């Protein structure tokens, strides 16, 4: 590589941005200059990336001049305005917000599943899926290629950091408040002690909350419909049946999901397990006789999607059930964005 | 009532036994003498029930003489031996262990669903279902009566107290250990600080564990097969399709479940919600526009099964999805046992 492309990281100071800087330091150094961009409030801050201090610049049209790839980890409404501006100034925008995911002119990419789609980007924008979809789609995609998926029934165990840094801060503060108090024995006793719910609609410490995102049609949340619509788009199956229930759990980082997946063809559970063992980006931990399976506390901070508890349905030879864990800030956000950006970087070879 | 029947509580000092004594104090006083029975180790202890001090007696055949109803909240192997001894001595045994649940000569009873089955007890033993089954079956049973259920896909969010008092103690100790330490950010960091897993196969604080019970056939756990087999027996549907994945979460008490239920007939979601509003033992909290739904921290210590997030499938008019919460020590154990015992007490009128 002679001319390494210039990268911009927009939203460099957020929860995902912080992980992105770690990833850029750890991964193959395919980038030339790296610009760090954030809101006015964070401009001037100095952050470390690849062992060097970089000064954060405020978001403005000019910062994209000379940028080849711009990764966005910012709220939907910020991406909606600024990703097109970056594209107009000549950068390929890789956007981790929900702003463009369902846009038919914007590919929604998971490199292990549909990496070839990055090339078809008429708007100069490529979308990164939602963290909950990403926490299972590499496993589902690998099985789909062999068996042809027809239906997914998914329940999530979503981490606090899916709601950003304020989600992490809120859960940590709540954990401190409830410690040593013998709560969770009477209705409302946690609620009496924990009064700051942060981004959540109820206490999260010593609790689970069947809600993530905002209310959409038919009583579903935005998060549940993202799992449905994004899975359909990534797998290229417009009539895939998907039922998701998203539940927040008191875990800092790493989403877990139970998945019941039906296929066109019968699935031998041992063959499926072997297929997953040989799939890129997947680690199988599935030794029930020694109680080995993935848990979020053992997966957080790692890159792959971890899968265990792989079982055949007892009622239907075409159905598998399994439990997946994926770090929602890494594969669920920063890592997948970085992987997409690296696919584009190859075009500069 | 002139001759109020004599009750024995076997396992009076355990997590469920403790809740049972509270319930016996709160509920209609249908009992004459109440004997408290536990292991040799707890004999002589004085416990309060109905405002009076009662001395705990050691388990022995003679303690059942003169007892009309004996409630058992003890491990499977203790029930397996002692429930038949109680029955032999003339007591009706109401057993909350797994020892007899699938015995075709022992009814498995949930009063709101199949209370009439208490009368058919050739062995003098009636079984109480597992707490996970009980946390959803009142809701499923009410829907089944109208729509005819054909399939259940269930994921649990099970509380620590489902593993008994040691489950509660373990989670509380772990919560204290992790507080204030910024854990859950790197793989294994929780495991380094939390070294006593108690009855669980992994740390539970800041984590979820896809495991409850012991390994059975085809990779399923005993808990998952209980949900399947007990639901079939209680609902009287021998070929009901059931897929359960049981996951432990860091909640002290109250199991939550996501349920996808398919029926023979199409289900109107508003009609189903109204049916549940009018069902005995069920409370509907389902106002997504104001983010109202049940959570375990708001349900613990209460008697009903709480249900919310009731949605129609977007793919199949015969399928509903919902989220239920039930106190696993009350409806999931002590309360249902007390309700069965009270049905028998009526026979003494």
XYZ file of C-alpha atoms in Angstrom:
698
model
C 0.000 0.000 0.000
C 1.523 3.305 -1.049
C -1.241 5.832 -0.525
C -3.004 4.778 2.606
C -6.489 6.296 2.746
C -7.437 9.018 5.211
C -10.002 8.063 7.842
C -12.321 10.251 9.898
C -13.945 8.963 13.094
C -17.060 11.014 13.771
C -18.287 10.594 17.348
C -14.809 9.749 18.631
C -15.610 10.537 22.266
C -18.720 8.351 22.747
C -18.948 4.787 24.124
C -18.585 3.272 20.648
C -16.001 5.870 19.570
C -13.815 4.952 22.531
C -13.851 1.284 21.500
C -13.182 2.362 17.896
C -9.931 4.084 18.920
C -8.857 0.890 20.727
C -9.675 -1.151 17.619
C -7.799 1.208 15.298
C -4.780 0.809 17.558
C -5.033 -2.998 17.708
C -5.910 -3.830 14.106
C -3.811 -3.833 10.925
C -2.730 -0.269 10.193
C -4.438 0.251 6.829
C -5.025 3.963 7.379
C -2.987 7.042 6.589
C -4.101 10.082 8.584
C -6.851 9.496 11.151
C -8.985 12.521 11.996
C -11.063 12.485 15.162
C -14.297 14.436 15.039
C -16.922 15.113 17.677
C -19.377 17.770 18.782
C -18.283 21.354 19.542
C -18.300 20.419 23.250
C -15.498 17.844 22.831
C -13.421 19.788 20.288
C -9.832 20.381 21.405
C -9.758 17.231 23.557
C -6.677 15.074 22.971
C -7.193 11.335 22.436
C -4.695 8.534 21.856
C -4.909 6.450 18.693
C -2.151 4.187 17.313
C 0.095 5.455 20.113
C -0.212 9.077 19.003
C -2.128 11.981 20.459
C -4.775 13.374 18.105
C -6.719 16.585 18.726
C -10.485 16.227 18.344
C -11.989 18.581 15.761
C -15.524 19.980 15.809
C -17.929 18.610 13.213
C -17.989 20.946 10.163
C -18.218 20.387 6.390
C -14.528 21.256 5.840
C -13.226 18.482 8.112
C -14.265 15.957 5.447
C -12.088 17.513 2.747
C -9.434 14.984 1.829
C -11.108 12.245 3.879
C -11.530 8.927 2.043
C -13.643 7.063 4.586
C -15.707 8.633 7.383
C -17.068 6.382 10.140
C -20.084 7.803 11.994
C -20.987 6.755 15.547
C -23.467 9.486 16.382
C -27.249 9.749 16.932
C -29.592 9.148 13.978
C -30.411 12.818 13.498
C -26.724 13.804 13.359
C -25.920 11.085 10.810
C -28.986 12.002 8.749
C -27.505 15.467 8.183
C -23.770 14.823 8.220
C -23.225 11.501 6.419
C -24.529 13.028 3.135
C -22.291 16.083 3.690
C -19.267 13.786 4.145
C -20.271 11.875 0.987
C -20.662 15.134 -0.937
C -17.141 16.136 0.080
C -15.855 12.845 -1.396
C -15.688 10.525 1.605
C -17.390 7.123 1.746
C -19.559 7.327 4.871
C -19.862 4.176 7.008
C -22.734 4.968 9.307
C -23.594 3.174 12.536
C -26.846 5.066 13.138
C -30.355 3.978 12.139
C -30.722 6.880 9.694
C -30.003 5.014 6.445
C -30.250 1.312 7.259
C -33.524 0.698 5.460
C -32.749 3.065 2.558
C -32.819 0.872 -0.599
C -29.900 2.880 -2.009
C -27.734 2.216 1.060
C -26.270 -1.254 1.582
C -26.523 -2.733 5.102
C -23.367 -4.756 5.536
C -21.973 -7.482 7.763
C -18.661 -8.482 6.149
C -18.945 -12.203 7.052
C -22.474 -12.381 5.606
C -22.802 -9.932 2.701
C -19.465 -8.123 2.383
C -19.845 -7.936 -1.411
C -22.625 -5.353 -0.940
C -20.169 -2.588 0.044
C -19.440 -2.009 -3.661
C -23.037 -1.032 -4.467
C -23.307 2.375 -2.712
C -24.966 4.928 -5.000
C -25.218 7.514 -2.191
C -21.651 7.015 -0.986
C -23.107 5.759 2.287
C -22.913 2.254 3.775
C -24.902 1.365 6.885
C -23.802 -0.693 9.849
C -26.609 -2.757 11.441
C -28.026 -2.271 14.914
C -26.085 -3.923 17.747
C -28.829 -6.432 18.559
C -29.084 -7.652 14.969
C -25.283 -7.814 14.790
C -25.048 -9.917 17.957
C -26.654 -12.880 16.197
C -26.552 -12.327 12.423
C -23.083 -13.798 11.779
C -24.265 -17.110 13.272
C -27.654 -16.973 11.539
C -26.016 -15.983 8.239
C -23.638 -18.955 8.332
C -26.513 -21.383 8.994
C -28.674 -19.683 6.368
C -26.096 -20.243 3.624
C -26.397 -23.991 4.123
C -29.955 -24.573 5.348
C -32.028 -21.578 4.144
C -33.597 -19.747 7.093
C -37.364 -19.116 7.038
C -38.145 -17.887 10.554
C -36.356 -16.386 13.558
C -37.778 -16.102 17.053
C -35.441 -14.050 19.184
C -35.367 -12.870 22.803
C -32.596 -10.509 23.797
C -30.649 -10.015 27.003
C -29.279 -6.570 26.132
C -26.490 -4.775 27.956
C -26.653 -1.279 29.438
C -24.013 0.079 27.050
C -26.447 -0.462 24.165
C -27.902 2.809 25.467
C -24.489 4.518 25.243
C -22.136 5.808 27.935
C -25.095 7.060 29.996
C -26.389 3.474 30.079
C -23.065 2.272 31.529
C -22.887 5.143 34.032
C -26.478 4.584 35.119
C -26.068 0.857 35.735
C -22.778 1.356 37.602
C -24.354 4.007 39.840
C -27.368 1.752 40.483
C -25.143 -1.250 41.294
C -23.426 0.861 43.963
C -26.741 2.031 45.389
C -28.296 -1.429 45.755
C -25.177 -3.210 47.110
C -25.445 -4.379 50.707
C -29.106 -3.392 51.090
C -31.004 -6.707 50.645
C -33.291 -5.324 47.948
C -35.370 -7.169 45.386
C -37.490 -8.957 47.992
C -40.581 -6.700 47.958
C -42.319 -4.952 45.068
C -40.863 -1.504 44.515
C -38.020 -1.759 47.041
C -35.373 -1.323 44.320
C -37.322 1.626 42.892
C -37.232 3.345 46.320
C -33.432 3.295 46.438
C -32.650 3.727 42.739
C -34.166 6.984 41.603
C -32.040 7.798 38.572
C -33.104 5.502 35.722
C -30.872 7.298 33.185
C -31.861 6.228 29.653
C -33.977 3.293 30.930
C -37.708 3.303 31.768
C -37.250 1.395 35.089
C -34.452 0.414 37.496
C -31.961 -1.929 35.801
C -29.900 -3.168 38.797
C -31.518 -6.339 40.241
C -34.093 -6.133 37.458
C -34.779 -6.796 33.772
C -36.718 -4.368 31.570
C -38.742 -5.617 28.578
C -38.078 -2.485 26.577
C -35.372 -1.081 24.299
C -35.833 1.824 21.902
C -39.049 3.708 21.210
C -42.624 2.603 20.548
C -43.464 1.753 16.941
C -46.456 0.138 15.246
C -48.437 -2.756 16.729
C -46.818 -2.436 20.163
C -43.318 -3.360 18.958
C -40.279 -1.273 19.874
C -37.924 0.282 17.347
C -35.254 -2.186 18.522
C -37.511 -5.199 17.868
C -38.416 -3.960 14.388
C -34.744 -3.307 13.635
C -33.956 -6.961 14.371
C -36.761 -7.923 11.978
C -36.153 -5.481 9.145
C -32.358 -5.511 9.241
C -32.177 -9.335 9.330
C -34.399 -9.419 6.239
C -32.221 -6.894 4.396
C -28.837 -8.405 5.364
C -29.922 -11.963 4.506
C -31.775 -10.765 1.394
C -35.042 -12.497 2.394
C -37.871 -9.983 2.154
C -40.460 -12.321 3.686
C -38.349 -13.792 6.491
C -40.584 -14.304 9.530
C -39.061 -12.581 12.562
C -40.451 -12.136 16.063
C -38.166 -10.334 18.513
C -38.650 -9.327 22.123
C -35.923 -7.020 23.409
C -35.172 -7.075 27.126
C -32.515 -5.022 28.922
C -30.502 -6.857 31.613
C -28.032 -5.574 34.235
C -24.914 -6.381 32.217
C -22.459 -3.593 31.304
C -21.493 -4.694 27.779
C -22.286 -7.704 25.544
C -25.706 -8.565 24.231
C -26.957 -12.130 24.515
C -29.857 -13.627 22.581
C -31.810 -16.845 22.539
C -32.600 -17.762 18.955
C -35.062 -20.310 17.573
C -34.300 -20.600 13.852
C -36.397 -22.559 11.353
C -34.931 -23.612 8.019
C -36.185 -24.859 4.662
C -34.305 -28.098 5.143
C -33.754 -30.490 8.040
C -30.739 -29.608 10.164
C -28.467 -32.130 11.811
C -27.351 -30.507 15.049
C -23.799 -31.919 14.942
C -23.345 -30.822 11.324
C -24.619 -27.343 12.241
C -22.212 -27.160 15.182
C -19.309 -28.123 12.919
C -20.383 -25.624 10.288
C -20.337 -22.890 12.960
C -16.945 -24.045 14.259
C -15.607 -23.412 10.740
C -17.406 -20.098 10.221
C -15.477 -16.821 10.128
C -16.120 -14.611 13.155
C -17.836 -17.355 15.177
C -16.603 -19.227 18.242
C -18.540 -22.273 19.447
C -18.486 -22.979 23.214
C -20.928 -25.821 23.606
C -20.029 -28.487 26.126
C -23.141 -28.869 28.258
C -21.744 -31.935 30.046
C -19.114 -29.653 31.648
C -21.492 -26.636 31.743
C -19.504 -24.705 29.165
C -21.384 -22.081 27.182
C -20.782 -18.392 26.450
C -21.785 -15.754 29.014
C -21.504 -11.987 28.536
C -18.981 -11.583 31.385
C -16.625 -13.965 29.558
C -17.201 -12.524 26.073
C -17.037 -8.749 26.654
C -14.088 -7.091 24.943
C -13.666 -9.842 22.340
C -14.351 -9.705 18.614
C -16.268 -12.872 17.624
C -19.869 -13.901 18.024
C -19.953 -16.707 20.598
C -22.543 -19.458 20.384
C -23.516 -22.355 22.636
C -26.488 -24.378 23.877
C -27.028 -25.510 20.272
C -29.963 -27.914 20.276
C -32.294 -29.472 17.750
C -35.973 -28.771 18.252
C -37.732 -31.732 19.860
C -40.751 -31.095 17.621
C -39.435 -30.088 14.212
C -36.386 -31.468 12.332
C -35.975 -28.124 10.509
C -35.528 -26.055 13.669
C -32.476 -25.239 15.814
C -32.242 -23.361 19.118
C -29.132 -21.651 20.440
C -27.728 -18.928 22.692
C -25.391 -16.253 21.291
C -23.265 -13.533 22.914
C -21.577 -10.655 21.121
C -19.873 -7.526 22.422
C -22.352 -4.829 21.385
C -19.662 -2.124 21.314
C -17.263 -4.231 19.215
C -18.943 -6.585 16.690
C -22.229 -4.878 17.554
C -20.893 -1.467 16.560
C -17.241 -0.349 16.264
C -15.747 -3.608 14.975
C -18.296 -4.150 12.203
C -17.911 -0.498 11.171
C -14.116 -0.920 11.127
C -14.443 -4.135 9.088
C -16.616 -2.374 6.503
C -14.187 0.558 6.377
C -11.283 -1.876 5.873
C -13.104 -3.459 2.912
C -13.232 0.022 1.374
C -9.591 0.714 2.268
C -8.666 -2.262 0.048
C -10.072 -0.353 -2.918
C -7.219 2.152 -2.422
C -4.527 -0.549 -2.878
C -66.068 -25.066 59.269
C -66.162 -27.048 62.484
C -63.220 -29.405 62.206
C -60.514 -27.440 60.526
C -57.957 -29.806 58.992
C -54.437 -30.184 60.362
C -51.615 -28.995 58.114
C -47.955 -29.951 58.085
C -45.341 -27.758 56.362
C -42.341 -29.916 55.505
C -39.276 -27.810 54.695
C -40.476 -24.894 56.822
C -37.055 -23.287 57.150
C -36.079 -23.051 53.441
C -36.557 -20.123 51.018
C -39.978 -21.387 49.907
C -40.924 -22.505 53.453
C -40.268 -18.991 54.754
C -42.638 -17.523 52.154
C -45.153 -20.277 52.989
C -45.288 -19.173 56.642
C -45.942 -15.581 55.490
C -48.718 -16.811 53.193
C -50.320 -18.934 55.909
C -50.384 -15.839 58.109
C -51.859 -13.582 55.390
C -54.439 -15.913 53.815
C -57.842 -17.122 55.045
C -57.325 -19.224 58.147
C -58.692 -22.541 56.889
C -56.326 -24.656 58.979
C -56.578 -26.112 62.488
C -53.184 -27.064 63.884
C -50.162 -26.217 61.741
C -47.099 -28.400 62.288
C -43.714 -27.172 61.064
C -41.291 -29.856 59.966
C -37.707 -29.679 58.781
C -34.465 -31.598 58.866
C -32.884 -32.732 62.134
C -30.558 -29.724 61.897
C -33.428 -27.198 62.188
C -35.499 -29.131 64.752
C -36.229 -27.126 67.905
C -36.093 -23.788 66.054
C -39.055 -21.532 66.838
C -40.847 -19.897 63.888
C -43.831 -17.518 63.794
C -46.955 -18.493 61.900
C -50.384 -16.843 62.271
C -48.920 -14.719 65.083
C -47.958 -17.734 67.161
C -44.624 -19.344 67.840
C -44.373 -22.930 66.601
C -41.496 -25.292 67.365
C -40.008 -27.003 64.309
C -40.091 -30.812 64.514
C -37.644 -33.168 62.863
C -38.921 -35.176 59.904
C -40.082 -38.629 61.107
C -42.978 -40.940 60.182
C -44.881 -40.176 63.419
C -45.117 -36.437 62.744
C -47.665 -37.183 60.010
C -50.068 -38.937 62.378
C -53.240 -36.865 62.559
C -52.087 -34.630 59.688
C -54.721 -34.072 56.961
C -52.601 -32.190 54.433
C -48.793 -32.174 54.246
C -47.080 -29.601 52.034
C -43.541 -30.542 50.949
C -40.943 -27.938 49.948
C -37.850 -30.104 50.033
C -35.400 -31.577 47.502
C -36.640 -34.253 45.065
C -34.936 -37.115 46.876
C -36.476 -36.151 50.234
C -39.969 -35.886 48.733
C -39.512 -39.169 46.886
C -39.134 -40.948 50.228
C -41.283 -38.880 52.553
C -44.380 -37.869 50.552
C -45.448 -41.560 50.264
C -44.826 -42.009 54.021
C -47.059 -38.999 54.751
C -49.723 -40.422 52.411
C -49.478 -43.818 54.095
C -50.089 -42.152 57.443
C -53.286 -40.626 56.049
C -52.200 -37.159 54.923
C -52.748 -35.809 51.419
C -49.260 -34.796 50.282
C -48.947 -31.621 48.169
C -45.440 -31.835 46.815
C -43.435 -28.988 45.326
C -40.504 -31.169 44.241
C -39.928 -32.744 40.855
C -40.240 -36.265 42.269
C -43.814 -37.039 41.212
C -44.762 -34.388 38.650
C -44.691 -36.698 35.639
C -46.164 -39.717 37.495
C -49.408 -40.559 35.646
C -51.039 -41.380 38.996
C -50.185 -37.966 40.466
C -52.101 -34.895 39.264
C -50.049 -31.770 38.444
C -52.233 -28.870 39.454
C -52.516 -25.129 38.878
C -55.848 -24.148 40.481
C -56.706 -21.453 37.885
C -56.049 -23.898 35.022
C -56.931 -27.455 36.110
C -58.056 -27.247 39.764
C -60.551 -30.086 39.214
C -57.633 -32.529 38.937
C -56.931 -32.407 42.702
C -59.742 -34.923 43.261
C -58.081 -37.636 41.191
C -55.142 -38.624 43.426
C -54.828 -42.403 43.691
C -51.494 -42.165 45.533
C -52.648 -39.473 47.943
C -50.054 -37.183 46.354
C -50.633 -34.019 44.295
C -47.729 -32.293 42.566
C -47.035 -28.595 42.291
C -45.352 -27.547 39.016
C -41.853 -26.141 38.649
C -41.507 -22.385 39.267
C -40.637 -21.578 35.640
C -43.690 -23.390 34.270
C -45.834 -21.707 36.941
C -44.560 -18.235 36.043
C -46.359 -18.379 32.680
C -48.932 -21.179 32.754
C -51.842 -19.190 34.251
C -51.612 -16.754 31.321
C -51.109 -19.511 28.735
C -53.937 -21.579 30.266
C -56.400 -18.686 30.041
C -55.536 -18.088 26.363
C -55.607 -21.831 25.645
C -59.191 -22.187 26.890
C -60.337 -19.747 24.220
C -57.879 -20.185 21.350
C -56.371 -23.678 21.689
C -52.600 -23.500 22.054
C -50.439 -25.608 19.710
C -46.908 -24.323 20.313
C -44.934 -22.404 22.938
C -41.502 -20.869 22.437
C -40.222 -19.610 25.747
C -37.062 -17.850 26.958
C -36.679 -17.339 30.686
C -35.076 -14.613 32.764
C -34.880 -16.639 35.996
C -34.160 -15.238 39.431
C -31.418 -16.396 41.807
C -33.921 -17.613 44.414
C -35.052 -20.303 41.975
C -31.878 -22.026 43.208
C -33.030 -21.654 46.848
C -31.667 -19.586 49.715
C -28.082 -20.270 48.581
C -28.970 -18.666 45.243
C -30.121 -15.494 47.025
C -27.086 -15.442 49.336
C -24.710 -15.999 46.423
C -26.136 -13.181 44.299
C -26.195 -10.757 47.243
C -22.565 -11.547 48.092
C -21.567 -11.126 44.417
C -23.442 -7.799 44.134
C -21.405 -6.498 47.082
C -18.152 -7.728 45.573
C -18.638 -6.116 42.160
C -20.014 -2.761 43.390
C -17.762 0.224 42.768
C -15.189 -1.749 40.776
C -16.018 -0.923 37.130
C -16.229 -4.562 36.105
C -17.880 -6.117 33.070
C -15.678 -4.261 30.578
C -13.130 -7.005 29.815
C -13.611 -10.764 29.407
C -13.209 -12.522 32.738
C -12.902 -9.402 34.923
C -16.056 -10.310 36.879
C -14.804 -13.887 37.266
C -11.559 -12.580 38.817
C -13.419 -10.772 41.606
C -16.342 -13.148 42.101
C -14.949 -16.522 43.043
C -17.914 -18.082 44.848
C -20.493 -19.087 42.233
C -22.700 -20.858 44.808
C -25.267 -23.021 43.006
C -24.559 -21.385 39.617
C -22.041 -22.493 36.969
C -20.690 -18.925 36.362
C -20.773 -15.486 38.021
C -24.341 -14.113 38.122
C -23.727 -10.459 39.100
C -23.258 -8.337 35.941
C -23.907 -11.463 33.896
C -26.573 -13.846 32.577
C -26.117 -17.634 32.539
C -27.846 -19.794 29.911
C -28.256 -22.698 32.286
C -30.687 -23.843 34.996
C -30.930 -27.374 36.369
C -28.960 -30.388 35.188
C -28.128 -31.766 31.740
C -30.722 -34.054 30.186
C -31.186 -35.579 26.740
C -30.364 -33.764 23.495
C -28.530 -30.926 25.248
C -31.605 -29.631 27.071
C -31.541 -28.884 30.800
C -33.905 -30.441 33.325
C -35.497 -26.998 33.754
C -36.166 -26.655 30.014
C -37.724 -30.123 29.817
C -39.858 -29.376 32.882
C -41.338 -26.370 31.084
C -42.104 -28.646 28.136
C -43.409 -31.729 29.930
C -45.282 -29.949 32.709
C -47.011 -27.541 30.295
C -48.194 -30.554 28.282
C -49.529 -32.321 31.386
C -51.226 -29.266 32.971
C -52.886 -28.210 29.711
C -53.707 -31.825 28.817
C -52.087 -31.591 25.362
C -49.703 -34.507 24.935
C -48.304 -33.251 21.618
C -47.958 -29.556 22.482
C -44.812 -28.220 20.807
C -42.581 -26.539 23.383
C -39.103 -25.066 23.026
C -37.660 -23.484 26.164
C -34.304 -21.872 26.848
C -33.717 -21.170 30.523
C -31.390 -18.313 31.426
C -30.503 -17.146 34.926
C -30.363 -13.356 35.456
C -29.109 -11.254 38.399
C -32.549 -10.728 39.959
C -33.226 -11.897 43.530
C -36.794 -13.175 43.143
C -39.395 -13.239 40.322
C -39.004 -15.130 37.103
C -39.742 -13.386 33.823
C -40.366 -15.090 30.478
C -40.830 -14.078 26.891
C -43.484 -16.293 25.324
C -44.403 -16.802 21.674
C -47.658 -18.783 21.655
C -49.290 -20.234 18.546
C -52.964 -21.185 18.588
C -55.366 -23.272 16.478
C -57.401 -20.181 15.755
C -56.626 -16.573 14.847
C -56.201 -14.315 17.878
C -57.282 -10.698 18.030
C -54.730 -8.995 20.270
C -57.244 -6.646 21.927
C -59.646 -9.505 22.631
C -56.772 -11.527 24.103
C -55.746 -8.605 26.304
C -59.309 -8.244 27.574
C -59.583 -11.968 28.191
C -56.415 -11.785 30.313
C -57.710 -8.713 32.176
C -60.682 -10.841 33.227
C -58.677 -13.972 34.063
C -58.270 -15.111 37.668
C -54.736 -14.680 38.977
C -53.596 -12.465 36.083
C -52.817 -8.738 36.056
C -52.287 -6.995 32.716
C -49.859 -4.029 32.662
C -49.595 -3.173 29.008
C -49.400 0.508 28.134
C -46.416 0.771 25.804
C -47.178 4.414 24.986
C -46.315 5.293 28.599
C -43.702 2.508 28.869
C -45.723 0.519 31.368
C -45.065 -3.212 31.540
C -44.253 -5.618 34.374
C -40.677 -5.907 35.656
C -39.488 -8.345 38.334
C -38.505 -5.545 40.758
C -42.115 -4.305 40.706
C -43.736 -7.750 40.887
C -41.700 -9.533 43.595
C -43.725 -10.342 46.696
C -47.075 -10.259 44.893
C -49.413 -13.152 44.112
C -50.591 -12.785 40.472
C -48.923 -13.526 37.174
C -48.240 -10.169 35.517
C -48.307 -9.828 31.732
C -47.453 -7.045 29.325
C -45.926 -6.330 25.897
C -48.820 -8.319 24.389
C -48.396 -8.204 20.601
C -49.774 -9.999 17.593
C -47.220 -11.734 15.397
C -46.461 -9.668 12.290
C -46.291 -12.900 10.266
C -49.022 -15.196 11.555
C -52.565 -14.284 12.703
C -52.629 -17.306 15.039
C -49.593 -16.214 17.094
C -49.215 -13.906 20.096
C -46.052 -12.696 21.864
C -45.897 -11.437 25.434
C -43.733 -10.913 28.524
C -44.757 -12.403 31.885
C -43.434 -11.979 35.424
C -44.326 -14.139 38.420
C -42.839 -14.361 41.905
C -41.132 -17.761 41.772
C -41.331 -18.215 45.556
C -45.051 -17.297 45.701
C -47.097 -18.328 42.632
C -44.033 -20.241 41.441
C -43.928 -22.336 44.613
C -45.494 -21.565 48.010
C -48.656 -19.827 46.787
C -49.646 -22.498 44.275
C -48.965 -25.187 46.892
C -51.131 -23.274 49.412
C -53.895 -22.875 46.811
C -53.900 -26.628 46.116
C -53.918 -27.371 49.863
C -56.857 -24.973 50.308
C -58.820 -26.826 47.609
C -58.328 -29.984 49.685
C -59.215 -28.165 52.926
C -62.651 -27.488 51.397
C -63.259 -31.230 51.323
C -63.239 -31.129 55.150
C -66.170 -28.652 55.278
